[in-house]
PDB file of C-alpha atoms in Angstrom:
ATOM      1  CA  UNK O   1      98.509  92.668  90.513  1.00 74.00           C
ATOM      2  CA  UNK O   2     100.569  95.784  91.226  1.00 82.00           C
ATOM      3  CA  UNK O   3      99.010  98.629  93.179  1.00 94.00           C
ATOM      4  CA  UNK O   4     100.011 102.071  91.891  1.00 98.00           C
ATOM      5  CA  UNK O   5      98.884 105.091  93.905  1.00 97.00           C
ATOM      6  CA  UNK O   6      99.750 108.686  94.691  1.00 97.00           C
ATOM      7  CA  UNK O   7     102.664 108.998  97.090  1.00 98.00           C
ATOM      8  CA  UNK O   8     101.956 109.797 100.738  1.00 97.00           C
ATOM      9  CA  UNK O   9     104.188 111.473 103.352  1.00 98.00           C
ATOM     10  CA  UNK O  10     104.967 108.106 104.976  1.00 98.00           C
ATOM     11  CA  UNK O  11     106.508 106.852 101.698  1.00 98.00           C
ATOM     12  CA  UNK O  12     109.524 109.165 102.055  1.00 98.00           C
ATOM     13  CA  UNK O  13     112.027 106.587 103.343  1.00 98.00           C
ATOM     14  CA  UNK O  14     111.152 104.043 100.649  1.00 98.00           C
ATOM     15  CA  UNK O  15     111.281 106.611  97.854  1.00 98.00           C
ATOM     16  CA  UNK O  16     114.598 108.001  99.122  1.00 98.00           C
ATOM     17  CA  UNK O  17     116.023 104.482  99.003  1.00 97.00           C
ATOM     18  CA  UNK O  18     114.906 104.226  95.369  1.00 97.00           C
ATOM     19  CA  UNK O  19     116.383 107.634  94.520  1.00 96.00           C
ATOM     20  CA  UNK O  20     119.711 106.360  95.820  1.00 95.00           C
ATOM     21  CA  UNK O  21     119.542 103.550  93.237  1.00 92.00           C
ATOM     22  CA  UNK O  22     119.198 105.900  90.262  1.00 88.00           C
ATOM     23  CA  UNK O  23     122.923 106.448  89.781  1.00 77.00           C
ATOM     24  CA  UNK O  24     122.265 110.010  88.665  1.00 70.00           C
ATOM     25  CA  UNK O  25     124.644 112.953  88.396  1.00 78.00           C
ATOM     26  CA  UNK O  26     123.682 114.212  91.839  1.00 84.00           C
ATOM     27  CA  UNK O  27     124.332 112.341  95.074  1.00 89.00           C
ATOM     28  CA  UNK O  28     121.000 112.364  96.938  1.00 94.00           C
ATOM     29  CA  UNK O  29     121.076 114.569 100.050  1.00 95.00           C
ATOM     30  CA  UNK O  30     118.355 113.636 102.512  1.00 97.00           C
ATOM     31  CA  UNK O  31     117.550 117.195 103.601  1.00 97.00           C
ATOM     32  CA  UNK O  32     117.104 118.425 100.020  1.00 96.00           C
ATOM     33  CA  UNK O  33     115.115 115.287  99.169  1.00 97.00           C
ATOM     34  CA  UNK O  34     112.811 115.766 102.165  1.00 98.00           C
ATOM     35  CA  UNK O  35     111.933 119.313 101.124  1.00 97.00           C
ATOM     36  CA  UNK O  36     111.263 118.335  97.512  1.00 97.00           C
ATOM     37  CA  UNK O  37     109.328 115.220  98.530  1.00 98.00           C
ATOM     38  CA  UNK O  38     107.160 117.219 100.916  1.00 97.00           C
ATOM     39  CA  UNK O  39     106.368 119.775  98.194  1.00 97.00           C
ATOM     40  CA  UNK O  40     105.536 117.119  95.606  1.00 97.00           C
ATOM     41  CA  UNK O  41     103.365 115.053  97.950  1.00 97.00           C
ATOM     42  CA  UNK O  42     101.494 118.219  98.962  1.00 96.00           C
ATOM     43  CA  UNK O  43     100.677 118.978  95.306  1.00 95.00           C
ATOM     44  CA  UNK O  44      96.988 118.866  94.507  1.00 91.00           C
ATOM     45  CA  UNK O  45      95.186 116.578  92.100  1.00 88.00           C
ATOM     46  CA  UNK O  46      95.566 119.035  89.226  1.00 86.00           C
ATOM     47  CA  UNK O  47      98.943 120.625  89.993  1.00 94.00           C
ATOM     48  CA  UNK O  48     101.678 120.443  87.363  1.00 96.00           C
ATOM     49  CA  UNK O  49     103.559 117.675  89.169  1.00 97.00           C
ATOM     50  CA  UNK O  50     102.608 114.275  90.519  1.00 97.00           C
ATOM     51  CA  UNK O  51     104.383 111.390  92.180  1.00 98.00           C
ATOM     52  CA  UNK O  52     103.115 107.834  91.928  1.00 98.00           C
ATOM     53  CA  UNK O  53     104.448 104.816  93.796  1.00 98.00           C
ATOM     54  CA  UNK O  54     104.119 101.108  93.052  1.00 98.00           C
ATOM     55  CA  UNK O  55     103.761  98.550  95.812  1.00 97.00           C
ATOM     56  CA  UNK O  56     105.136  95.025  95.558  1.00 93.00           C
ATOM     57  CA  UNK O  57     103.156  91.902  96.473  1.00 91.00           C
ATOM     58  CA  UNK O  58     103.917  92.547 100.167  1.00 92.00           C
ATOM     59  CA  UNK O  59     102.583  96.107 100.088  1.00 94.00           C
ATOM     60  CA  UNK O  60     106.036  97.721 100.268  1.00 96.00           C
ATOM     61  CA  UNK O  61     106.860 100.670  98.013  1.00 98.00           C
ATOM     62  CA  UNK O  62     109.186  99.232  95.373  1.00 97.00           C
ATOM     63  CA  UNK O  63     108.983 101.846  92.618  1.00 98.00           C
ATOM     64  CA  UNK O  64     108.107 105.439  91.864  1.00 98.00           C
ATOM     65  CA  UNK O  65     107.488 107.772  88.938  1.00 97.00           C
ATOM     66  CA  UNK O  66     107.723 111.568  89.076  1.00 97.00           C
ATOM     67  CA  UNK O  67     105.989 113.463  86.261  1.00 97.00           C
ATOM     68  CA  UNK O  68     105.699 117.155  85.423  1.00 97.00           C
ATOM     69  CA  UNK O  69     103.214 118.839  83.108  1.00 97.00           C
ATOM     70  CA  UNK O  70     103.707 122.069  81.193  1.00 96.00           C
ATOM     71  CA  UNK O  71     101.793 123.900  78.499  1.00 93.00           C
ATOM     72  CA  UNK O  72     103.879 124.056  75.335  1.00 90.00           C
ATOM     73  CA  UNK O  73     103.219 126.198  72.293  1.00 92.00           C
ATOM     74  CA  UNK O  74     103.784 123.350  69.845  1.00 88.00           C
ATOM     75  CA  UNK O  75     101.607 120.583  71.313  1.00 88.00           C
ATOM     76  CA  UNK O  76      98.125 122.140  71.214  1.00 91.00           C
ATOM     77  CA  UNK O  77      97.798 121.594  74.935  1.00 90.00           C
ATOM     78  CA  UNK O  78      99.701 120.288  77.932  1.00 94.00           C
ATOM     79  CA  UNK O  79     102.791 118.128  77.564  1.00 92.00           C
ATOM     80  CA  UNK O  80     104.120 115.798  80.246  1.00 94.00           C
ATOM     81  CA  UNK O  81     107.670 114.763  81.021  1.00 94.00           C
ATOM     82  CA  UNK O  82     108.296 111.556  82.939  1.00 93.00           C
ATOM     83  CA  UNK O  83     111.174 113.029  84.933  1.00 93.00           C
ATOM     84  CA  UNK O  84     112.198 110.096  87.106  1.00 93.00           C
ATOM     85  CA  UNK O  85     111.244 106.459  87.323  1.00 93.00           C
ATOM     86  CA  UNK O  86     112.867 103.836  89.495  1.00 94.00           C
ATOM     87  CA  UNK O  87     112.091 100.283  90.523  1.00 95.00           C
ATOM     88  CA  UNK O  88     113.965  98.567  93.338  1.00 96.00           C
ATOM     89  CA  UNK O  89     116.661  96.264  91.974  1.00 93.00           C
ATOM     90  CA  UNK O  90     115.122  93.266  93.786  1.00 93.00           C
ATOM     91  CA  UNK O  91     111.682  93.953  92.250  1.00 93.00           C
ATOM     92  CA  UNK O  92     112.733  94.380  88.617  1.00 91.00           C
ATOM     93  CA  UNK O  93     111.219  91.997  86.110  1.00 89.00           C
ATOM     94  CA  UNK O  94     107.860  91.924  87.901  1.00 91.00           C
ATOM     95  CA  UNK O  95     106.179  94.593  85.713  1.00 92.00           C
ATOM     96  CA  UNK O  96     106.238  97.362  88.340  1.00 94.00           C
ATOM     97  CA  UNK O  97     107.853  99.729  85.838  1.00 92.00           C
ATOM     98  CA  UNK O  98     105.220  98.912  83.241  1.00 93.00           C
ATOM     99  CA  UNK O  99     102.451  99.449  85.797  1.00 96.00           C
ATOM    100  CA  UNK O 100     103.958 102.810  86.759  1.00 97.00           C
ATOM    101  CA  UNK O 101     104.226 103.982  83.141  1.00 93.00           C
ATOM    102  CA  UNK O 102     100.631 102.907  82.409  1.00 96.00           C
ATOM    103  CA  UNK O 103      99.410 104.744  85.530  1.00 97.00           C
ATOM    104  CA  UNK O 104     101.333 107.888  84.515  1.00 96.00           C
ATOM    105  CA  UNK O 105      99.796 107.686  81.044  1.00 94.00           C
ATOM    106  CA  UNK O 106      96.282 107.272  82.482  1.00 96.00           C
ATOM    107  CA  UNK O 107      96.740 110.304  84.734  1.00 96.00           C
ATOM    108  CA  UNK O 108      98.056 112.331  81.792  1.00 94.00           C
ATOM    109  CA  UNK O 109      95.066 111.354  79.656  1.00 94.00           C
ATOM    110  CA  UNK O 110      92.739 112.323  82.519  1.00 95.00           C
ATOM    111  CA  UNK O 111      94.397 115.746  82.575  1.00 95.00           C
ATOM    112  CA  UNK O 112      94.158 116.289  78.810  1.00 94.00           C
ATOM    113  CA  UNK O 113      97.884 115.932  78.144  1.00 95.00           C
ATOM    114  CA  UNK O 114      98.701 115.727  74.412  1.00 93.00           C
ATOM    115  CA  UNK O 115     102.088 113.979  74.663  1.00 91.00           C
ATOM    116  CA  UNK O 116     104.429 112.471  77.180  1.00 92.00           C
ATOM    117  CA  UNK O 117     108.191 112.422  76.813  1.00 88.00           C
ATOM    118  CA  UNK O 118     110.868 110.547  78.681  1.00 86.00           C
ATOM    119  CA  UNK O 119     114.638 110.802  78.520  1.00 77.00           C
ATOM    120  CA  UNK O 120     116.035 107.297  78.434  1.00 70.00           C
ATOM    121  CA  UNK O 121     119.649 106.446  77.891  1.00 61.00           C
ATOM    122  CA  UNK O 122     119.659 102.995  79.477  1.00 62.00           C
ATOM    123  CA  UNK O 123     116.068 101.774  79.144  1.00 58.00           C
ATOM    124  CA  UNK O 124     115.253 102.387  75.495  1.00 56.00           C
ATOM    125  CA  UNK O 125     114.090  98.801  74.912  1.00 64.00           C
ATOM    126  CA  UNK O 126     111.668  99.067  77.836  1.00 66.00           C
ATOM    127  CA  UNK O 127     110.006 102.153  76.358  1.00 62.00           C
ATOM    128  CA  UNK O 128     110.040 100.683  72.838  1.00 69.00           C
ATOM    129  CA  UNK O 129     107.943  97.765  74.144  1.00 72.00           C
ATOM    130  CA  UNK O 130     105.461 100.264  75.615  1.00 70.00           C
ATOM    131  CA  UNK O 131     104.956 102.038  72.279  1.00 69.00           C
ATOM    132  CA  UNK O 132     107.322 104.990  72.681  1.00 67.00           C
ATOM    133  CA  UNK O 133     109.401 106.197  69.752  1.00 65.00           C
ATOM    134  CA  UNK O 134     112.702 108.029  69.660  1.00 67.00           C
ATOM    135  CA  UNK O 135     112.138 111.632  68.688  1.00 65.00           C
ATOM    136  CA  UNK O 136     115.079 113.732  69.814  1.00 63.00           C
ATOM    137  CA  UNK O 137     118.428 113.649  71.528  1.00 63.00           C
ATOM    138  CA  UNK O 138     118.332 114.801  75.134  1.00 58.00           C
ATOM    139  CA  UNK O 139     120.904 117.378  76.126  1.00 60.00           C
ATOM    140  CA  UNK O 140     121.466 118.912  79.548  1.00 61.00           C
ATOM    141  CA  UNK O 141     123.642 121.334  81.413  1.00 56.00           C
ATOM    142  CA  UNK O 142     124.173 120.886  85.128  1.00 57.00           C
ATOM    143  CA  UNK O 143     124.523 123.949  87.337  1.00 66.00           C
TER     144      UNK O 143
END
């Protein structure tokens, strides 16, 4: 069984390693990561951002999910965005991603969130299996 929990300050190295596996537009810079990680981990139980980590069978952090919550005018309450999710390449296929998504959903339900969205270019089949449906095309502009 996978343990999913809130991230702690001592998870920084493991999470940074996972961030480096994302293959995102930005090359992770440790100093910028450390500041953001510190701010997110310091967020309270009901702040508009939360970071969960998943431990593998050996108790090592092998995945994370970062979620933000905002009040939208069109959703009759808060809306969440699963901003980032990553599972270590060696741990994929062991349901850590599924456990993370289910934990994010449970936390959102606890907070009264009305919907959760996720931008997914490469993992559409994964989210389809979890009951998500395609609703819009995701556009972005990088500054």
